[in-house]
Structures are given as structure tokens and as C-alpha cells.
GROMACS .gro file of C-alpha atoms in nm:
model
  390
    1MET     CA    1   3.557  -3.031  -0.693
    2LYS     CA    2   3.945  -3.023  -0.750
    3ARG     CA    3   3.814  -2.769  -1.009
    4TRP     CA    4   3.694  -2.573  -0.736
    5LEU     CA    5   3.942  -2.557  -0.543
    6ALA     CA    6   4.169  -2.348  -0.764
    7VAL     CA    7   3.957  -2.160  -0.823
    8ALA     CA    8   3.941  -2.053  -0.506
    9LEU     CA    9   4.305  -2.053  -0.379
   10ALA     CA   10   4.366  -1.848  -0.692
   11LEU     CA   11   4.122  -1.602  -0.498
   12ALA     CA   12   4.251  -1.597  -0.174
   13LEU     CA   13   4.597  -1.521  -0.314
   14SER     CA   14   4.440  -1.226  -0.491
   15ALA     CA   15   4.250  -1.058  -0.186
   16TRP     CA   16   4.579  -1.203  -0.029
   17ALA     CA   17   4.836  -1.027  -0.271
   18GLN     CA   18   4.603  -0.681  -0.317
   19GLY     CA   19   4.659  -0.653   0.079
   20THR     CA   20   5.059  -0.683   0.143
   21LEU     CA   21   5.186  -0.310   0.215
   22LYS     CA   22   5.510  -0.294   0.088
   23VAL     CA   23   5.803  -0.098   0.248
   24GLY     CA   24   6.068   0.033   0.095
   25VAL     CA   25   6.453  -0.126   0.210
   26VAL     CA   26   6.736   0.062   0.165
   27VAL     CA   27   7.114  -0.040   0.293
   28SER     CA   28   7.459  -0.074   0.214
   29ALA     CA   29   7.499  -0.450   0.121
   30THR     CA   30   7.796  -0.399  -0.048
   31GLY     CA   31   8.087  -0.131  -0.061
   32PRO     CA   32   8.250  -0.014   0.251
   33ALA     CA   33   8.047  -0.014   0.439
   34ALA     CA   34   7.891  -0.373   0.421
   35SER     CA   35   7.998  -0.452   0.768
   36LEU     CA   36   7.699  -0.238   0.880
   37GLY     CA   37   7.450  -0.286   0.617
   38ILE     CA   38   7.443  -0.656   0.572
   39PRO     CA   39   7.352  -0.723   0.918
   40GLU     CA   40   7.039  -0.465   0.817
   41ARG     CA   41   6.943  -0.653   0.575
   42ASN     CA   42   6.965  -1.027   0.791
   43THR     CA   43   6.756  -0.850   0.965
   44PHE     CA   44   6.461  -0.698   0.723
   45LEU     CA   45   6.524  -1.172   0.589
   46LEU     CA   46   6.436  -1.275   0.996
   47LEU     CA   47   6.191  -1.007   1.032
   48GLN     CA   48   6.015  -1.138   0.691
   49ASP     CA   49   5.998  -1.487   0.787
   50LEU     CA   50   5.869  -1.420   1.109
   51LEU     CA   51   5.557  -1.224   0.977
   52ASP     CA   52   5.563  -1.542   0.719
   53ARG     CA   53   5.431  -1.691   0.933
   54GLN     CA   54   5.286  -1.453   1.200
   55GLY     CA   55   5.022  -1.412   0.900
   56GLY     CA   56   5.147  -1.044   0.838
   57VAL     CA   57   4.986  -0.735   1.014
   58ALA     CA   58   4.669  -0.696   1.066
   59GLY     CA   59   4.520  -0.959   0.853
   60ARG     CA   60   4.698  -0.733   0.583
   61LYS     CA   61   5.103  -0.978   0.396
   62VAL     CA   62   5.404  -0.746   0.455
   63GLN     CA   63   5.678  -0.736   0.230
   64PHE     CA   64   6.021  -0.599   0.270
   65VAL     CA   65   6.133  -0.524  -0.092
   66ILE     CA   66   6.554  -0.512   0.014
   67LEU     CA   67   6.785  -0.302  -0.161
   68ASP     CA   68   7.110  -0.258  -0.237
   69ASP     CA   69   7.274   0.099  -0.276
   70ALA     CA   70   7.601  -0.041  -0.268
   71SER     CA   71   7.679   0.217  -0.077
   72ASP     CA   72   7.689   0.482  -0.317
   73THR     CA   73   7.450   0.770  -0.254
   74THR     CA   74   7.325   0.804  -0.667
   75GLN     CA   75   7.244   0.404  -0.569
   76ALA     CA   76   7.044   0.489  -0.291
   77VAL     CA   77   6.874   0.799  -0.441
   78ARG     CA   78   6.739   0.560  -0.798
   79ASN     CA   79   6.711   0.278  -0.539
   80THR     CA   80   6.427   0.525  -0.302
   81ARG     CA   81   6.248   0.666  -0.609
   82ARG     CA   82   6.135   0.298  -0.744
   83LEU     CA   83   6.086   0.211  -0.423
   84VAL     CA   84   5.812   0.552  -0.407
   85GLU     CA   85   5.724   0.451  -0.774
   86GLU     CA   86   5.659   0.067  -0.704
   87GLY     CA   87   5.449   0.148  -0.365
   88ALA     CA   88   5.537   0.159  -0.074
   89VAL     CA   89   5.378   0.205   0.242
   90ALA     CA   90   5.671   0.351   0.444
   91ILE     CA   91   6.051   0.319   0.302
   92VAL     CA   92   6.357   0.242   0.579
   93GLY     CA   93   6.710   0.325   0.525
   94THR     CA   94   6.956   0.324   0.494
   95THR     CA   95   7.302   0.258   0.626
   96THR     CA   96   7.547   0.556   0.578
   97THR     CA   97   7.481   0.904   0.654
   98PRO     CA   98   7.501   1.036   0.267
   99ALA     CA   99   7.305   0.872   0.157
  100SER     CA  100   7.005   0.883   0.349
  101LEU     CA  101   7.007   1.262   0.334
  102GLY     CA  102   7.032   1.223  -0.047
  103MET     CA  103   6.695   1.059  -0.011
  104ILE     CA  104   6.566   1.298   0.165
  105PRO     CA  105   6.414   1.539  -0.066
  106VAL     CA  106   6.325   1.262  -0.275
  107VAL     CA  107   6.054   1.120   0.019
  108ALA     CA  108   5.926   1.467   0.141
  109GLU     CA  109   5.846   1.510  -0.250
  110ALA     CA  110   5.609   1.144  -0.246
  111LYS     CA  111   5.534   1.224   0.096
  112VAL     CA  112   5.643   0.888   0.203
  113PRO     CA  113   5.751   0.834   0.593
  114LYS     CA  114   6.137   0.733   0.587
  115ILE     CA  115   6.298   0.543   0.895
  116SER     CA  116   6.678   0.619   0.829
  117LEU     CA  117   6.954   0.360   0.940
  118ALA     CA  118   7.217   0.648   0.984
  119ALA     CA  119   7.311   0.810   1.269
  120SER     CA  120   7.368   1.237   1.119
  121LYS     CA  121   7.114   1.492   1.340
  122ASP     CA  122   7.107   1.631   1.023
  123ILE     CA  123   6.901   1.397   0.851
  124ILE     CA  124   6.657   1.486   1.107
  125TYR     CA  125   6.669   1.819   1.243
  126PRO     CA  126   6.600   2.065   1.214
  127VAL     CA  127   6.224   1.928   1.157
  128ASP     CA  128   6.110   2.123   0.823
  129ALA     CA  129   5.951   2.098   0.504
  130GLN     CA  130   6.159   1.806   0.398
  131ARG     CA  131   6.221   1.699   0.705
  132PHE     CA  132   5.854   1.610   0.837
  133TRP     CA  133   5.862   1.273   0.614
  134VAL     CA  134   6.206   1.127   0.794
  135PHE     CA  135   6.342   0.946   1.094
  136LYS     CA  136   6.604   0.773   1.256
  137THR     CA  137   6.701   0.520   1.503
  138PRO     CA  138   7.038   0.539   1.557
  139GLN     CA  139   7.213   0.829   1.840
  140THR     CA  140   7.280   1.101   1.641
  141GLU     CA  141   7.702   1.185   1.652
  142GLU     CA  142   7.602   1.519   1.884
  143LEU     CA  143   7.395   1.197   2.161
  144MET     CA  144   7.727   1.040   2.171
  145ALA     CA  145   7.990   1.294   2.170
  146ARG     CA  146   7.848   1.397   2.507
  147ALA     CA  147   7.960   1.029   2.605
  148ILE     CA  148   8.277   1.042   2.497
  149VAL     CA  149   8.311   1.387   2.595
  150ALA     CA  150   8.200   1.179   2.967
  151ASP     CA  151   8.433   0.981   2.926
  152MET     CA  152   8.681   1.145   2.849
  153VAL     CA  153   8.744   1.418   3.166
  154ALA     CA  154   8.618   1.110   3.405
  155ARG     CA  155   9.006   0.966   3.281
  156GLY     CA  156   9.167   1.374   3.274
  157VAL     CA  157   9.240   1.430   2.926
  158LYS     CA  158   9.299   1.716   2.837
  159THR     CA  159   9.417   1.769   2.522
  160VAL     CA  160   9.188   1.548   2.191
  161GLY     CA  161   9.235   1.508   1.852
  162TYR     CA  162   9.046   1.440   1.561
  163ILE     CA  163   9.054   1.236   1.231
  164GLY     CA  164   8.752   1.138   1.101
  165PHE     CA  165   8.562   1.065   0.752
  166ASN     CA  166   8.535   1.346   0.539
  167ASP     CA  167   8.203   1.331   0.417
  168ALA     CA  168   7.898   1.429   0.628
  169TYR     CA  169   7.951   1.216   0.847
  170GLY     CA  170   8.322   1.266   0.998
  171GLU     CA  171   8.219   1.663   0.891
  172GLY     CA  172   7.935   1.595   1.192
  173TRP     CA  173   8.156   1.356   1.433
  174ALA     CA  174   8.424   1.732   1.384
  175ARG     CA  175   8.112   1.935   1.454
  176PHE     CA  176   7.975   1.769   1.740
  177PHE     CA  177   8.257   1.651   1.919
  178GLU     CA  178   8.444   1.958   1.888
  179ALA     CA  179   8.173   2.217   2.046
  180GLU     CA  180   8.130   1.927   2.277
  181ALA     CA  181   8.510   1.914   2.425
  182LYS     CA  182   8.600   2.335   2.411
  183ALA     CA  183   8.215   2.347   2.654
  184LYS     CA  184   8.395   2.091   2.864
  185GLY     CA  185   8.674   2.272   2.884
  186LEU     CA  186   8.912   2.031   2.670
  187GLN     CA  187   9.213   2.110   2.382
  188VAL     CA  188   9.102   2.005   2.035
  189VAL     CA  189   9.502   2.007   1.879
  190ALA     CA  190   9.474   1.906   1.530
  191SER     CA  191   9.155   1.753   1.310
  192GLU     CA  192   9.234   1.572   0.957
  193ARG     CA  193   9.025   1.399   0.736
  194TYR     CA  194   9.056   1.120   0.533
  195ASN     CA  195   8.865   0.930   0.234
  196ARG     CA  196   8.595   0.588   0.302
  197THR     CA  197   8.825   0.397   0.042
  198ASP     CA  198   9.203   0.535   0.140
  199THR     CA  199   9.434   0.297   0.173
  200SER     CA  200   9.763   0.491   0.382
  201VAL     CA  201   9.673   0.788   0.590
  202THR     CA  202   9.997   0.862   0.722
  203GLY     CA  203  10.048   1.221   0.659
  204GLN     CA  204   9.751   1.212   0.876
  205ALA     CA  205   9.875   1.046   1.133
  206LEU     CA  206  10.172   1.152   1.193
  207ARG     CA  207  10.028   1.538   1.213
  208LEU     CA  208   9.821   1.396   1.403
  209ILE     CA  209  10.089   1.254   1.689
  210ALA     CA  210  10.339   1.588   1.671
  211ARG     CA  211  10.003   1.740   1.840
  212ARG     CA  212  10.092   1.504   2.133
  213PRO     CA  213   9.713   1.467   2.256
  214ASP     CA  214   9.616   1.339   2.492
  215ALA     CA  215   9.332   1.161   2.340
  216ILE     CA  216   9.256   1.055   1.969
  217LEU     CA  217   8.885   1.022   1.808
  218ILE     CA  218   8.839   0.867   1.479
  219GLY     CA  219   8.446   1.014   1.370
  220ALA     CA  220   8.486   0.658   1.070
  221SER     CA  221   8.189   0.371   1.008
  222GLY     CA  222   8.253  -0.019   1.002
  223THR     CA  223   8.646  -0.159   0.906
  224PRO     CA  224   8.738   0.151   0.692
  225ALA     CA  225   8.844   0.292   0.990
  226VAL     CA  226   9.081   0.049   1.178
  227LEU     CA  227   9.308   0.269   0.922
  228PRO     CA  228   9.377   0.573   1.145
  229GLN     CA  229   9.418   0.352   1.469
  230ARG     CA  230   9.614   0.073   1.283
  231THR     CA  231   9.900   0.359   1.135
  232LEU     CA  232   9.873   0.494   1.479
  233LYS     CA  233   9.916   0.195   1.654
  234GLU     CA  234  10.299   0.162   1.360
  235ARG     CA  235  10.355   0.545   1.448
  236GLY     CA  236  10.398   0.479   1.813
  237TYR     CA  237  10.050   0.656   1.942
  238PRO     CA  238  10.103   0.605   2.347
  239GLY     CA  239   9.770   0.826   2.457
  240LEU     CA  240   9.391   0.690   2.431
  241ILE     CA  241   9.228   0.632   2.145
  242TYR     CA  242   8.832   0.683   2.059
  243GLN     CA  243   8.584   0.505   1.817
  244THR     CA  244   8.262   0.592   1.755
  245HIS     CA  245   7.904   0.410   1.764
  246GLY     CA  246   7.992   0.348   1.380
  247VAL     CA  247   8.208   0.091   1.437
  248ALA     CA  248   8.034  -0.204   1.668
  249ASN     CA  249   8.007  -0.498   1.476
  250PRO     CA  250   8.203  -0.864   1.506
  251ASP     CA  251   8.368  -0.680   1.164
  252PHE     CA  252   8.586  -0.387   1.320
  253LEU     CA  253   8.723  -0.607   1.553
  254ARG     CA  254   8.785  -0.872   1.319
  255VAL     CA  255   8.966  -0.659   1.068
  256GLY     CA  256   9.143  -0.442   1.377
  257GLY     CA  257   9.281  -0.769   1.574
  258GLN     CA  258   9.552  -0.650   1.844
  259ASP     CA  259   9.528  -0.295   1.676
  260VAL     CA  260   9.231  -0.203   1.776
  261GLU     CA  261   9.265  -0.359   2.130
  262GLY     CA  262   9.188  -0.145   2.454
  263THR     CA  263   8.939   0.089   2.212
  264LEU     CA  264   8.665   0.391   2.331
  265LEU     CA  265   8.385   0.381   2.226
  266PRO     CA  266   8.017   0.513   2.301
  267ALA     CA  267   7.721   0.212   2.168
  268GLY     CA  268   7.421   0.159   2.225
  269PRO     CA  269   7.353  -0.036   2.532
  270ILE     CA  270   7.292  -0.367   2.317
  271LEU     CA  271   7.600  -0.368   2.241
  272VAL     CA  272   7.741  -0.529   2.594
  273ALA     CA  273   7.321  -0.660   2.641
  274GLU     CA  274   7.461  -0.879   2.883
  275GLN     CA  275   7.673  -0.661   3.075
  276LEU     CA  276   7.356  -0.478   3.183
  277PRO     CA  277   7.231  -0.357   3.456
  278GLY     CA  278   6.909  -0.588   3.574
  279THR     CA  279   6.703  -0.337   3.576
  280PHE     CA  280   6.774  -0.128   3.214
  281PRO     CA  281   6.503  -0.026   3.063
  282SER     CA  282   6.584  -0.223   2.672
  283LYS     CA  283   6.749  -0.482   2.830
  284ARG     CA  284   6.511  -0.758   2.772
  285VAL     CA  285   6.422  -0.628   2.389
  286ALA     CA  286   6.743  -0.644   2.320
  287LEU     CA  287   6.841  -0.947   2.458
  288ASP     CA  288   6.574  -1.149   2.273
  289TYR     CA  289   6.646  -0.977   1.985
  290ILE     CA  290   7.017  -1.071   2.027
  291GLN     CA  291   6.886  -1.467   2.112
  292ARG     CA  292   6.636  -1.459   1.733
  293TYR     CA  293   6.948  -1.314   1.498
  294GLU     CA  294   7.172  -1.568   1.633
  295ALA     CA  295   7.012  -1.868   1.621
  296ARG     CA  296   6.987  -1.777   1.241
  297TYR     CA  297   7.284  -1.660   1.215
  298GLY     CA  298   7.504  -1.795   1.442
  299ILE     CA  299   7.635  -1.699   1.787
  300GLY     CA  300   7.811  -1.357   1.806
  301SER     CA  301   7.725  -1.279   1.456
  302TYR     CA  302   7.491  -1.016   1.568
  303SER     CA  303   7.579  -0.617   1.621
  304THR     CA  304   7.399  -0.285   1.757
  305PHE     CA  305   7.281  -0.207   1.340
  306GLY     CA  306   7.109  -0.518   1.296
  307ALA     CA  307   6.947  -0.378   1.619
  308HIS     CA  308   6.885  -0.013   1.429
  309ALA     CA  309   6.693  -0.219   1.171
  310TRP     CA  310   6.501  -0.445   1.453
  311ASP     CA  311   6.427  -0.096   1.595
  312ALA     CA  312   6.302   0.027   1.285
  313TRP     CA  313   6.001  -0.231   1.246
  314LEU     CA  314   5.902  -0.186   1.617
  315ILE     CA  315   5.847   0.148   1.529
  316LEU     CA  316   5.666   0.053   1.257
  317ARG     CA  317   5.489  -0.225   1.300
  318PRO     CA  318   5.198  -0.023   1.562
  319ALA     CA  319   5.249   0.230   1.390
  320LEU     CA  320   5.047   0.086   1.086
  321GLU     CA  321   4.840  -0.108   1.217
  322ARG     CA  322   4.648   0.276   1.404
  323ALA     CA  323   4.669   0.362   1.031
  324LEU     CA  324   4.554   0.098   0.922
  325LYS     CA  325   4.203   0.218   1.076
  326ARG     CA  326   4.299   0.532   0.923
  327ALA     CA  327   4.294   0.512   0.534
  328ASP     CA  328   4.295   0.206   0.268
  329PRO     CA  329   4.668   0.174   0.127
  330ASP     CA  330   4.377   0.023  -0.186
  331LYS     CA  331   4.225   0.288  -0.236
  332ASP     CA  332   4.475   0.553  -0.123
  333LEU     CA  333   4.798   0.527  -0.122
  334ALA     CA  334   4.861   0.932   0.019
  335ALA     CA  335   4.598   0.941   0.238
  336PHE     CA  336   4.766   0.598   0.356
  337ARG     CA  337   5.152   0.707   0.372
  338ALA     CA  338   4.995   1.059   0.579
  339ALA     CA  339   4.760   0.852   0.844
  340LEU     CA  340   5.177   0.595   0.889
  341ARG     CA  341   5.388   0.946   0.883
  342ASP     CA  342   5.162   1.076   1.183
  343GLU     CA  343   5.125   0.813   1.379
  344ILE     CA  344   5.541   0.709   1.371
  345GLU     CA  345   5.459   1.063   1.540
  346ALA     CA  346   5.293   0.964   1.758
  347THR     CA  347   5.519   0.711   1.901
  348ARG     CA  348   5.546   0.709   2.250
  349ASN     CA  349   5.760   0.536   2.529
  350LEU     CA  350   5.836   0.226   2.291
  351VAL     CA  351   6.140   0.048   2.495
  352ALA     CA  352   6.447  -0.141   2.197
  353THR     CA  353   6.721  -0.204   2.205
  354HIS     CA  354   6.892   0.102   2.145
  355GLY     CA  355   6.688   0.274   2.437
  356VAL     CA  356   6.412   0.468   2.484
  357PHE     CA  357   6.192   0.604   2.197
  358THR     CA  358   5.909   0.910   2.227
  359PHE     CA  359   5.821   1.099   1.897
  360THR     CA  360   5.808   1.505   1.963
  361LYS     CA  361   5.703   1.756   1.627
  362GLU     CA  362   6.077   1.857   1.752
  363ASP     CA  363   6.246   1.566   1.756
  364HIS     CA  364   6.282   1.276   1.564
  365LEU     CA  365   6.524   1.006   1.687
  366GLY     CA  366   6.373   1.076   2.080
  367LEU     CA  367   6.529   0.883   2.250
  368ARG     CA  368   6.680   0.950   2.653
  369PHE     CA  369   7.087   1.016   2.677
  370GLU     CA  370   7.071   0.820   3.046
  371ASP     CA  371   6.873   0.468   2.758
  372ALA     CA  372   7.124   0.491   2.512
  373ALA     CA  373   7.425   0.512   2.572
  374VAL     CA  374   7.665   0.356   2.741
  375MET     CA  375   8.080   0.367   2.754
  376VAL     CA  376   8.282   0.045   2.564
  377ARG     CA  377   8.608  -0.079   2.595
  378VAL     CA  378   8.789  -0.353   2.359
  379GLU     CA  379   8.925  -0.586   2.567
  380ARG     CA  380   9.079  -0.956   2.443
  381GLY     CA  381   8.857  -0.951   2.088
  382ARG     CA  382   8.531  -0.923   2.291
  383TRP     CA  383   8.332  -0.578   2.396
  384LYS     CA  384   8.289  -0.514   2.771
  385LEU     CA  385   8.079  -0.206   2.970
  386GLU     CA  386   8.297   0.015   3.101
  387ARG     CA  387   8.003   0.292   3.196
  388THR     CA  388   7.679   0.391   3.190
  389PHE     CA  389   7.519   0.697   3.225
  390ARG     CA  390   7.211   0.634   3.409
   0.00000   0.00000   0.00000
């Protein structure tokens, strides 16, 4: 009897293993972008526990294979190749724009659908032969620049300065912010750059201050975004300081301290979920994620970045269920990956933590401005809702 039970258990485990759906995850859990990547990683660990208790998806076990790219583009590309070769049905990641862009040719060549967790519009636009396979959950610089400029205009700002990362993230923000600012009649009087790993931006700050802009936007993300703001404050800059949605996490507040008091930034609505009107479409979903995340990692530990990962799964899960009705990944992995890509693109009116997603053949972000952006101020070390756009 014992031997029969052992054989039966072994056969059951073998069948379960054969039916496993591997989802590759690449995040920046170490390096300059770690304050963004850690909550993304933690969210997938939370999801893994939930799915193991729920029995997976459509009777199949789901395994998240999570790899750290150390905030390095080369490592992100290497991780992506490994996940493709190991049979991932889809890839989620990565945290930063430069690395996410680097991953695109790999997934396109292998014809594996990917959901990016980085901000740049260039990741998903235009939807050409390579980006055909790529989707994303974070709001773009274009969408959030619209929110910033609208807030600046409402506050009577006339002249603006800019300092951002000297990489694809910073350049993308400079491009969209400056275009939106000029379209709304604002004058961009200075534009500076710095590296994510720099320890001083005194020269850039002094040049910005010398032009006396009414407001300055810092086009950076994570804790490295604190450096320009701290330097501007130390050098006596009296104007408004804006950050991007790339700083919407607890570590920015912790590292910045008093130097980031009064910061204005656009953010996904989940950042201030409890302060949203009851009719805001994503409020219920956002509060559910926050409750689950904080139950595991502690009160005040959630961030918008982990929520981007949660949204990726909210999109991916029903797409997996539909794709499994069209193809069997155990028999034809290529056909299943193609079916999964099509089903991701078929997502319509999916309410998530950051907004409502509706993908089309031309739009692989699918967020509406009024549902996906709010303006927030840092007040007494906390996030305070300033305005919505609904």
C-alpha cells in the first residue's frame, strides 16, 4: 500500500510539473534602481504564495522564475535569453527603461510576449515588428508630463528648468516634458543631465538656479532622484520642485527627508488610494493590493512599483486562461506564446491598481489619462492628494 501511494504521488507530481506554466520575471532588486525593483520582486513572491494556495491557473501550476538584473542592461538581456531558453511562456520586466528597451530584440526574436514594468513610451511605441510582442503597465512620460504641465499652468508657472538622468529615461522625460510645456506656453530656460551613480550635481544646480525658473522638474527615478533636489535646496533655490512618478515609493521619502518636503509629482492613483473619491474606478482594486502587500511586508511598505507588477499579473492571468483554450504549451510552446500575445492584446476594460487597461493593435499601454494620473504633494513625510483629472 505504501509503495502504491508513493508511485501515485510521484505520478501526480510529474503530471503537475509537466503542466507548469513558467513566467519569467526580471527586476532590478539590486543596484541604483533597487528601491523600485524590490517591491516588484516582493509582489511576485506574494503572488506565488497566493497561486500555490489557489491551485494555479486553469488547473496548472504557475511558477514565477525571478531574476535580478542588478539595474544593468547587459544583465537584463542575459536574464531574458535564459528565461526564453528555459521555456517561459511570457516575460515580465524589467524595472528600468534602458534595460527594458534592451530586452525587446530578444523577446521579439524568440516571439515571447513581454509586459514591461518601466515607464518610457519608446518601449511600446510605435507597435512595429518588435514591439508587436511588448506591452507595459506603468504610465508613460508623455501621459505624466501632461499632468505636470497642467499643474504648473494652474499654479501660474511661466518658466521652467529640467534636470534628468543621462539615459533613456531622462531623455524621454526631457523630450515629452519640453514639448508639452512649450505647447502650453511655458518657457524652458535650462536643461541639465546627470548619471544615476553621480554623487554631486552642484554645477548643474548652479546653472539651473542662475536662470531663475519658476519651477524645476527632476527627470529621475528611485533614490538617485533625491540628489538634485537636495542640492537645489542647499543652494537656496526658492521655486517649485517637481519629480516624476519614478519616485513614488517609501525609500524616496526616507532618503530625502526634509529635503523633499513640498515636492510635487504625478502618480498612479494607488499612491493615495485611501484619499481617492469613492467613485474612482481603481480604488477598490488598489486598496485590495495594499492590504495584501502590507499584511506580508508591513504597514506603509507598498509602492506604486509593486503595483505595476500586480497589474501585469491582473492582465496576464485572464490572458493565460483564454490562451490555454487555444493552444497547449506542452505540445507547441511557440503556438501558445503567440496565442498568449494575442490574448494580452485583447484585454478590454480591465480595472487594475493604476487605472483601466484597454489594449489595441496600436496601443500596448491602454491607460486613459483621467483614470491613470493624479497630482500628489509630499507633506510631513507623507503623500497627499492634490488633484485628480476626472
